[in-house]
Coordinates of C-alpha atoms (C1' of nucleotides) in Angstrom, one line a residue:
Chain A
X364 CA 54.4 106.0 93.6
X365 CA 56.4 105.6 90.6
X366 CA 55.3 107.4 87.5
X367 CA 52.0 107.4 89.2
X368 CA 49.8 108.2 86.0
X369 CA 51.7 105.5 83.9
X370 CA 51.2 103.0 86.4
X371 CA 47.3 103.8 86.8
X372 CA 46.5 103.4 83.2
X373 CA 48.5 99.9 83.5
X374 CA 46.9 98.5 86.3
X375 CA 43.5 99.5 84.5
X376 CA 44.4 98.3 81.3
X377 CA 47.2 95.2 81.4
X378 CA 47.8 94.8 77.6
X379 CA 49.8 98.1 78.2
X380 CA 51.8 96.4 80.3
X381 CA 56.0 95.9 79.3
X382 CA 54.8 98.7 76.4
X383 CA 56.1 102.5 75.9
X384 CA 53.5 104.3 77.2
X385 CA 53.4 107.9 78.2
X386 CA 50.5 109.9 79.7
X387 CA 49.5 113.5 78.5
X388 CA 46.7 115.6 77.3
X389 CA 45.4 116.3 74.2
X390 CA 48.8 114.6 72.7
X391 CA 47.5 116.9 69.0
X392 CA 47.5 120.2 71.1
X393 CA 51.2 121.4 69.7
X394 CA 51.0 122.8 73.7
X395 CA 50.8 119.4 75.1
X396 CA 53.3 117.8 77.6
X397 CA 54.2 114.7 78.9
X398 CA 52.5 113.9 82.2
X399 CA 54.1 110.5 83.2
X400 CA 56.1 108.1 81.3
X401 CA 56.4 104.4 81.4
X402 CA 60.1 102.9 82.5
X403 CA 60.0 101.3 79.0
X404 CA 60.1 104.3 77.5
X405 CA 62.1 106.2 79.6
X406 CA 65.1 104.6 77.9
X407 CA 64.5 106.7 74.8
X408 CA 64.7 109.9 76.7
X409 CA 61.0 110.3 77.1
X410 CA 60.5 112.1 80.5
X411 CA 57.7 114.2 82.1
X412 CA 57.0 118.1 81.4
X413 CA 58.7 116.6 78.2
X414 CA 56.4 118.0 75.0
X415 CA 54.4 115.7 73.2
X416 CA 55.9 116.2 69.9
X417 CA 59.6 116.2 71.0
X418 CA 58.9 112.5 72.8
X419 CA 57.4 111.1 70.1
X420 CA 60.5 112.3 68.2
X421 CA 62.8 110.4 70.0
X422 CA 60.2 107.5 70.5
X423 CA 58.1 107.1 67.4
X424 CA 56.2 104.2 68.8
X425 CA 54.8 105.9 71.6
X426 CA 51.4 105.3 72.7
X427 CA 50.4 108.3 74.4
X428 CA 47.1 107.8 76.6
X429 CA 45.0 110.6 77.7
X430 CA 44.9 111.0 81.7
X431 CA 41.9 110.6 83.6
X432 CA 42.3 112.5 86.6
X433 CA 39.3 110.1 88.5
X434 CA 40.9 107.2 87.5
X435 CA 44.2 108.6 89.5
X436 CA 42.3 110.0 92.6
X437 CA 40.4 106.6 92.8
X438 CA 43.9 104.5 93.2
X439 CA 44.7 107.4 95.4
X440 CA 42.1 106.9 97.6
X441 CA 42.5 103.5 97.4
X442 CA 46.3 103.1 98.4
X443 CA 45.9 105.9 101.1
X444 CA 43.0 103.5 102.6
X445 CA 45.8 100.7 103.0
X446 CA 48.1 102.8 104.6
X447 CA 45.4 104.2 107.0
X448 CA 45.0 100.2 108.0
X449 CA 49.0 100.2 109.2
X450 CA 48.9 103.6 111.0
X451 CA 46.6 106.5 111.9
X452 CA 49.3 108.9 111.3
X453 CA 49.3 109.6 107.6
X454 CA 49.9 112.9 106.2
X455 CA 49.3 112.7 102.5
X456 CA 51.3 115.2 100.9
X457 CA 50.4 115.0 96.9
X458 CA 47.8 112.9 95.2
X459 CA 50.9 109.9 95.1
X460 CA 52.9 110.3 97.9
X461 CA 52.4 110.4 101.5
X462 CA 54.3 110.2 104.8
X463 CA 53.5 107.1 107.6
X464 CA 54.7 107.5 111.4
X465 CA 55.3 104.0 111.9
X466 CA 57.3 104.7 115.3
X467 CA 54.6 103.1 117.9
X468 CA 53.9 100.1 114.9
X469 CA 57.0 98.5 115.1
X470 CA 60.3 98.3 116.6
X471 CA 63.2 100.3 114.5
X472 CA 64.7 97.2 113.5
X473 CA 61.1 95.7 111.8
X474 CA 60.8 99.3 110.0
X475 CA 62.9 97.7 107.2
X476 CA 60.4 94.7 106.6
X477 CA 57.4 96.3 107.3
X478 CA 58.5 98.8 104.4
X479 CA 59.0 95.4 102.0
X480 CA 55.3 94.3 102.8
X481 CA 54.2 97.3 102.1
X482 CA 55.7 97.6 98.7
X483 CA 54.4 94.3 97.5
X484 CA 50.6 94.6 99.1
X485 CA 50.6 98.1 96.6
X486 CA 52.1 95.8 94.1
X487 CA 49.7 92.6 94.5
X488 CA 46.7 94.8 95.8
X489 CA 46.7 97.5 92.9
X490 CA 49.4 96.6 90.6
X491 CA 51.1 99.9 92.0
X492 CA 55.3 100.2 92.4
X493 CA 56.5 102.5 94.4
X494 CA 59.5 103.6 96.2
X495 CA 60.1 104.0 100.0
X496 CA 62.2 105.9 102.0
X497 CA 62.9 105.3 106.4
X498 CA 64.1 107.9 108.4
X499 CA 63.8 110.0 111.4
X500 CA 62.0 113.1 109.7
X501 CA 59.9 113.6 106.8
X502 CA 62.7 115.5 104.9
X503 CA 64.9 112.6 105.1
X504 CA 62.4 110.2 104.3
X505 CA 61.2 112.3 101.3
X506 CA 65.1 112.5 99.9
X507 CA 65.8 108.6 100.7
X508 CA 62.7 107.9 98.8
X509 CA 63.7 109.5 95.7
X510 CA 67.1 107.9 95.9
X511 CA 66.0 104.2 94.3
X512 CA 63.6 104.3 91.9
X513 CA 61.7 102.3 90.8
X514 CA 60.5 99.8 93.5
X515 CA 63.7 101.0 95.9
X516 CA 63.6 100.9 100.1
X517 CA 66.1 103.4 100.9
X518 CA 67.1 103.6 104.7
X519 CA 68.5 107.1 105.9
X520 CA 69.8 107.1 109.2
X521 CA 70.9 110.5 110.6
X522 CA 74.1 109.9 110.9
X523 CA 74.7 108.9 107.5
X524 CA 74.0 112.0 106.1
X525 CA 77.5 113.0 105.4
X526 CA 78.0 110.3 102.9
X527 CA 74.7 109.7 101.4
X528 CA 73.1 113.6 101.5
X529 CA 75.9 115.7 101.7
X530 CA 77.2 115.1 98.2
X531 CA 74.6 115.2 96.0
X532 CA 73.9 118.4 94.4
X533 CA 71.9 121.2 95.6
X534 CA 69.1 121.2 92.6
X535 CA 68.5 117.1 94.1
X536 CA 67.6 119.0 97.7
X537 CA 63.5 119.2 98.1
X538 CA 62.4 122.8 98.1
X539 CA 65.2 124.3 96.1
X540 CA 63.7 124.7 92.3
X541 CA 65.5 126.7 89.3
X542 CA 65.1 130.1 90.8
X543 CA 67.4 129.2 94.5
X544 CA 69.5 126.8 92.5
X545 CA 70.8 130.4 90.6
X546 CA 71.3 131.8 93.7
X547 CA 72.9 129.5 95.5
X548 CA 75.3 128.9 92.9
X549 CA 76.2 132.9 93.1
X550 CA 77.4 132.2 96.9
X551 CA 79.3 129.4 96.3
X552 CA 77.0 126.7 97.1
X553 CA 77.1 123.3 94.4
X554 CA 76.2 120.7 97.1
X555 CA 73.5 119.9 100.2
X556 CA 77.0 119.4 102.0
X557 CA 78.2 123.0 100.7
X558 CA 74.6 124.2 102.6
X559 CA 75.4 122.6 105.5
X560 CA 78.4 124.1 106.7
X561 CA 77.5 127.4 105.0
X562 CA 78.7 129.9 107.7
X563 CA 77.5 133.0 106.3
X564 CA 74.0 132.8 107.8
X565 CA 73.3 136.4 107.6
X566 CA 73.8 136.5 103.5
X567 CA 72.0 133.3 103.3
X568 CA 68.9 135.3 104.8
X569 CA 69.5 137.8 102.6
X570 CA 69.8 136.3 99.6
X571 CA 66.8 133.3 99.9
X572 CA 64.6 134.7 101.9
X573 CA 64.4 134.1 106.1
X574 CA 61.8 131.5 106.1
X575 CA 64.0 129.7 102.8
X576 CA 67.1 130.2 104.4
X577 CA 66.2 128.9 108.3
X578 CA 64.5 126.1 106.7
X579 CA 67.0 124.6 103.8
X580 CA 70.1 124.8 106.0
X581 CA 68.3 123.1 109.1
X582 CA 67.3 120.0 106.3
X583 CA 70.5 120.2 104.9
X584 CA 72.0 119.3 108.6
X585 CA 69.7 116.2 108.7
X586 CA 66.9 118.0 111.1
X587 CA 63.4 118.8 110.3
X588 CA 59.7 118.1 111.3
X589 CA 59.0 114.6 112.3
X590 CA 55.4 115.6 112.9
X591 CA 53.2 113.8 110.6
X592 CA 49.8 115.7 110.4
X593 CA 46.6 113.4 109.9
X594 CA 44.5 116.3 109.3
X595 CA 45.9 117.4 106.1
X596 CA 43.1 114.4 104.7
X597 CA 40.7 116.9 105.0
X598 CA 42.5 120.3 104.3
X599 CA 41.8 121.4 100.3
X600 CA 42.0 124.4 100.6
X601 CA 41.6 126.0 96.7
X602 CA 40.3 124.2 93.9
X603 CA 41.4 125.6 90.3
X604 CA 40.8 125.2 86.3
X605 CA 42.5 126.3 84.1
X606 CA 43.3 125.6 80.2
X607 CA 46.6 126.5 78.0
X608 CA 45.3 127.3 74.2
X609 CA 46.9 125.6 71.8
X610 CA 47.0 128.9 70.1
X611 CA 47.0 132.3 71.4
X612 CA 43.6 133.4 71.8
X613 CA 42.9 136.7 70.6
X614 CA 39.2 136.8 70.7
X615 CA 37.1 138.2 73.8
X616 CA 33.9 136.4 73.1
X617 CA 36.0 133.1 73.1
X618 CA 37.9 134.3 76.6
X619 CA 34.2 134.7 78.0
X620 CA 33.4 131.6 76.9
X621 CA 36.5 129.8 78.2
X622 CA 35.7 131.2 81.6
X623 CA 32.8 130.2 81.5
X624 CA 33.4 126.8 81.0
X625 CA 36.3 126.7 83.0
X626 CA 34.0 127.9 86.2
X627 CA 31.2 125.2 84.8
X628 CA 33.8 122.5 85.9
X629 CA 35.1 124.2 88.9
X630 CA 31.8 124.8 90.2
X631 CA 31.0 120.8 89.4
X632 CA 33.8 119.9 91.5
X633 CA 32.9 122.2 94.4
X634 CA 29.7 120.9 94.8
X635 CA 30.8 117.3 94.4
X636 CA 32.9 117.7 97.7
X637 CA 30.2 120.1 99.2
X638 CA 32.2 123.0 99.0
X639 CA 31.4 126.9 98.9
X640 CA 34.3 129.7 98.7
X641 CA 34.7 132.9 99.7
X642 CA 37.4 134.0 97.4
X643 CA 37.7 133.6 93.7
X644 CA 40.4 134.5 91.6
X645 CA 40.7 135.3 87.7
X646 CA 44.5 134.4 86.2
X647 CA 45.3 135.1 82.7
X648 CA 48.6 134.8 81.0
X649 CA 49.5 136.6 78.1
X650 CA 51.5 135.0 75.1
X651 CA 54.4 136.5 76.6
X652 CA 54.0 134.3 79.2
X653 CA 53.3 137.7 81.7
X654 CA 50.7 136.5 84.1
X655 CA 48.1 138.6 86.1
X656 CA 45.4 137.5 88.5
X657 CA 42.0 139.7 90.0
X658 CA 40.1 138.0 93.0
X659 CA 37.4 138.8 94.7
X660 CA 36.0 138.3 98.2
X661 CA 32.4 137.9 100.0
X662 CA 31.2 138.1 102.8
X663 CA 28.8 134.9 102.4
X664 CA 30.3 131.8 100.4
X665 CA 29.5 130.5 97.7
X666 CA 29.4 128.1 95.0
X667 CA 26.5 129.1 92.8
X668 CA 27.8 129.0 88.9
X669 CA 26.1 131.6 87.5
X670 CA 27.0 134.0 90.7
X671 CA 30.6 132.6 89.9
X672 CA 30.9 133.2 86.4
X673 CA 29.6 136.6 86.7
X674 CA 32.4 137.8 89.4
X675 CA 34.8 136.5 86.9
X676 CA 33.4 138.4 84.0
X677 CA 33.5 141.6 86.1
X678 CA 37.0 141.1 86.8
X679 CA 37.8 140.3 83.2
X680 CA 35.9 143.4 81.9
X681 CA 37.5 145.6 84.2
X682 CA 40.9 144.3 83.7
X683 CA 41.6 142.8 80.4
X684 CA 42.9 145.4 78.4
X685 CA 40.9 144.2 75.1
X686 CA 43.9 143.6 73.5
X687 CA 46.4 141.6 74.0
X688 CA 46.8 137.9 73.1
X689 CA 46.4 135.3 75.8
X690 CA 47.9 131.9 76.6
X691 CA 46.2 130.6 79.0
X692 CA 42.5 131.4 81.3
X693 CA 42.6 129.9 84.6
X694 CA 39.7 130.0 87.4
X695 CA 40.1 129.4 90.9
X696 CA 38.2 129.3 94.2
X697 CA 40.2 129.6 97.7
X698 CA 39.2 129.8 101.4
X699 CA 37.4 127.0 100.7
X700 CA 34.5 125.7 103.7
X701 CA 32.2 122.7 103.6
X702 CA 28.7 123.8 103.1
X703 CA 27.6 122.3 106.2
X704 CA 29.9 124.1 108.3
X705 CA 28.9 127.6 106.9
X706 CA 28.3 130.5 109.2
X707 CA 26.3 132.8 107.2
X708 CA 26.8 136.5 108.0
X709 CA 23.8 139.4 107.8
X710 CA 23.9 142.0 106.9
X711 CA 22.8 144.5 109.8
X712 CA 21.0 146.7 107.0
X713 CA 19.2 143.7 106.2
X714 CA 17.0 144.1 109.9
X715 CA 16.0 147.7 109.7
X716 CA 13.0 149.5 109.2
X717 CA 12.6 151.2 105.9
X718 CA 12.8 155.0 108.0
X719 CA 16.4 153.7 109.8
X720 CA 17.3 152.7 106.3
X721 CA 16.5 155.8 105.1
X722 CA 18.6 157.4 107.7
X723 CA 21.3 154.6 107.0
X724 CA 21.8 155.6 103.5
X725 CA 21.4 159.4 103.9
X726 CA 24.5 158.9 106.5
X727 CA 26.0 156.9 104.1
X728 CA 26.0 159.1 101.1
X729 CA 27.2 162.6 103.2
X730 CA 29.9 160.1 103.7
X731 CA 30.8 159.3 100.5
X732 CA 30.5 162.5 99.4
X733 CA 32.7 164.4 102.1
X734 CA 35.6 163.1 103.9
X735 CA 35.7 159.5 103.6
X736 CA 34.8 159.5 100.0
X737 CA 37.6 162.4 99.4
X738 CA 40.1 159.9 98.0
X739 CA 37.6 158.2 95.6
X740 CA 36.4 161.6 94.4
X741 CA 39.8 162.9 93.7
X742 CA 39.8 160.1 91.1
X743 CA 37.0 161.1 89.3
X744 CA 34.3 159.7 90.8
X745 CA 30.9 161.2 90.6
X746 CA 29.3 162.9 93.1
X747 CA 26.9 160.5 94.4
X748 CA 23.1 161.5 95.1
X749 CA 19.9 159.8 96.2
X750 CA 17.5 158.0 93.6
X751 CA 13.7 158.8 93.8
X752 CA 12.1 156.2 96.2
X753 CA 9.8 154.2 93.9
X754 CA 12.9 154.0 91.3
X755 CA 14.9 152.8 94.8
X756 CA 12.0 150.1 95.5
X757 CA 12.5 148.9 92.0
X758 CA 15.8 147.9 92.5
X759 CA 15.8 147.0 96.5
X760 CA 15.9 143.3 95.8
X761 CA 19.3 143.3 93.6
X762 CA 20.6 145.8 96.5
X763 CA 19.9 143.2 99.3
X764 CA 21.3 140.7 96.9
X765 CA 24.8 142.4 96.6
X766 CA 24.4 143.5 100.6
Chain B
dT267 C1' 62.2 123.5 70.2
dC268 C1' 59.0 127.8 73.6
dT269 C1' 57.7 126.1 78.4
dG270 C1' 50.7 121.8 81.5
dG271 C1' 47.5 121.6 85.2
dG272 C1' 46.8 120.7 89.8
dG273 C1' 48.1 122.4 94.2
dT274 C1' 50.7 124.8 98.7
dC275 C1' 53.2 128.3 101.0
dC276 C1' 55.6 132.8 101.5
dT277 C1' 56.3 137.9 100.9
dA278 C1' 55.8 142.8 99.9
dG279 C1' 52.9 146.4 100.1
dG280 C1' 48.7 148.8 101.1
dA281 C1' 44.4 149.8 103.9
dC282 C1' 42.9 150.3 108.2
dC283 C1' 42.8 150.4 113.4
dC284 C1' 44.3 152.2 118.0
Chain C
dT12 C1' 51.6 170.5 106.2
dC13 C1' 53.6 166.7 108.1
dT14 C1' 53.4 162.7 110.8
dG15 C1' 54.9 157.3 115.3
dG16 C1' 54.7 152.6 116.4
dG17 C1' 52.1 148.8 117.2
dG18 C1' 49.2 145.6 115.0
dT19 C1' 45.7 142.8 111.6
dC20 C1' 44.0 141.6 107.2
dC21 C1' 43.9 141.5 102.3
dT22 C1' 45.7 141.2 97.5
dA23 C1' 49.0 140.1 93.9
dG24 C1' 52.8 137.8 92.6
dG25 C1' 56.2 134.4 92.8
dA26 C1' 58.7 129.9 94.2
dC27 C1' 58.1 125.3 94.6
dC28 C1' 56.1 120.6 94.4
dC29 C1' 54.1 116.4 91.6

DNA sequence: TCTGGGGTCCTAGGACCC
DNA sequence: TCTGGGGTCCTAGGACCC
């Protein structure tokens, strides 16, 4: 889709239609950047990841609407629905783009038309422009697409890779970001073509990575995965929160706060898709823009709030060094399962007799306290000992709890 | 002029097992 | 006191995408 976020908030409200509108959040946060931008006011250099305050610079007469992310995931829905009525095979692969196999739907020849009706259904049906590219793999197809925006059908045959991929330049290749840009340049390489008949394949591994390197130089040559995978519909697989102050934040009550909120919403969205999690992580990034993340894992999932919020607060007490200034507070949950297809795991402890647990945490404690325990008692650690049995009674339901 | 928020995937290193 | 070679799984961090 073309500036998918723009074009949302123009289908749902036409008198912004023909008018310079950019989308971003909280356009007063000094923090705030530019999500999407309307073609009208691209011309004045307003672009995405732009900041707020820059594009209103160089485009006083801005209107800057704030994005409503279940606006966007309803049009989503909504044009992945179409697509689903040309072709089974759709692999969506961001919340505004997507990849059809359209080879059993029409002859190669038709691929060109059907790719025109397509375009104007999204444009009639949902007032939605987008840009489409044909080819043999989804690489190509991903690159061809890019090459005519907006509205543009871009055919990429393999054999004309030479003259129409080959010369652009190696920061326009999909998967190569700021970091392989650098060092690709070192070695010598400006272009995709330069990629392509890179001989050296050895310092290319070296250099980028093995996976990186193997994958880049085979898409560079024109070949890649043609495979488009249907089942990535239903494959979230983390779900994150997370907020960027618009000042440092320096104090630890407000952190706890933060978290907490942030984990409010996460745990909204889990249960709104029916989702537990057995991992959680805690990322914090300091005003130096350092960032550090703590996660933790169970043994059950889960997607209770206040069992949430607490894991984070653990981590953050046992991490955050109480002093230094942060930038940012983010939340996420990862190995993600649909409630219904939970497998929910006892703990054997859980079925013994009170003498065998007895036994069990007599055993357990020698442990602890000779060999096994040796490395955590080198480090300081107590030596562990039994509590009296009423005092153990007292607190047997929060030990079951934690398992 | 300091640089968002939502994701995915890969890798290095460590714990642990046989 | 030092110590192999095979493997799995987990965590933290980083690169990339839109």
């Amino acid at each position: 889709m073309n500036c998918f976020f723009a074009s949302c908030e123009i289908a749902q409200n036409p008198s912004l239609k023909g008018k310079k509108i950019a989308v971003a959040p909280n356009a007063n946060n000094r923090r705030g950047i530019i999500l999407a931008a309307s073609y009208e006011a691209r011309p004045y250099g307003v672009r995405s990841a732009m900041r707020v305050s820059d594009a209103q610079r160089k485009c006083p007469d801005l209107i800057i609407v704030e994005p409503s992310m279940g606006l966007y995931s309803e049009y989503s829905r909504k044009f992945f629905e179409y697509f689903l009525k040309i072709t089974p095979l759709v692999e969506p692969a961001s919340i505004d783009e997507g990849y059809l196999d359209i080879t059993d739907v029409c002859k190669p020849d038709e691929a060109l038309s059907l790719a025109e009706k397509i375009q104007q259904d999204l444009l009639r049906q949902f007032s939605l422009p987008c840009s489409i590219g044909i080819a043999p793999n989804k690489f190509l197809a991903k690159m061809a697409s890019d090459m005519k925006k907006p509205l543009g059908i871009t055919v990429l045959r393999k054999r004309e890779i030479r003259e129409k991929l080959w010369p652009l330049p190696i920061q326009e290749m999909y998967g190569v970001g700021k970091k392989t840009l650098a060092t690709l340049l070192t070695i010598g390489i400006k272009t995709i073509g330069d990629l392509a008949n890179f001989n050296n394949m050895e310092l290319l591994k070296e250099v980028i990575g093995e996976t990186n390197a193997v994958s880049l130089y085979s898409h560079a040559n024109g070949n890649g995965s043609n495979e488009v995978d249907a089942n990535r519909f239903n494959d979230v697989s983390s779900i994150s929160n997370s907020q960027t102050f618009d000042h440092d934040e320096y104090d630890v009550n407000n952190m706890k706060l933060i978290i907490k909120l942030l984990t409010n919403t996460m745990c909204n969205r889990m249960e709104k898709h029916n989702f537990k999690a057995y991992n959680f992580v805690l990322q914090l990034k300091y005003s130096n823009f350092k960032t550090m993340s703590k996660s933790v894992s169970m043994v059950n999932p889960t997607s209770d709030n206040r069992r949430i919020y607490k894991l984070f607060e653990n981590l953050f007490d046992e991490f955050y060094d109480d002093a230094s200034p942060l930038r940012l507070i983010g939340v996420s949950a990862n190995k993600l399962i649909e409630a219904k297809d939970e497998i929910k795991q006892f703990s054997i402890f859980d079925s013994l007799d009170s003498e065998q647990k007895e036994y069990q945490i007599d055993h357990l404690i020698k442990s602890i306290n000779s060999d096994i325990g040796m490395n955590i008692l080198k480090k300081g650690m107590p030596k562990i000992t039994k509590t009296k049995n009423e005092k153990f009674d007292k607190f047997d339901k929060s030990w079951r709890d934690k398992k």
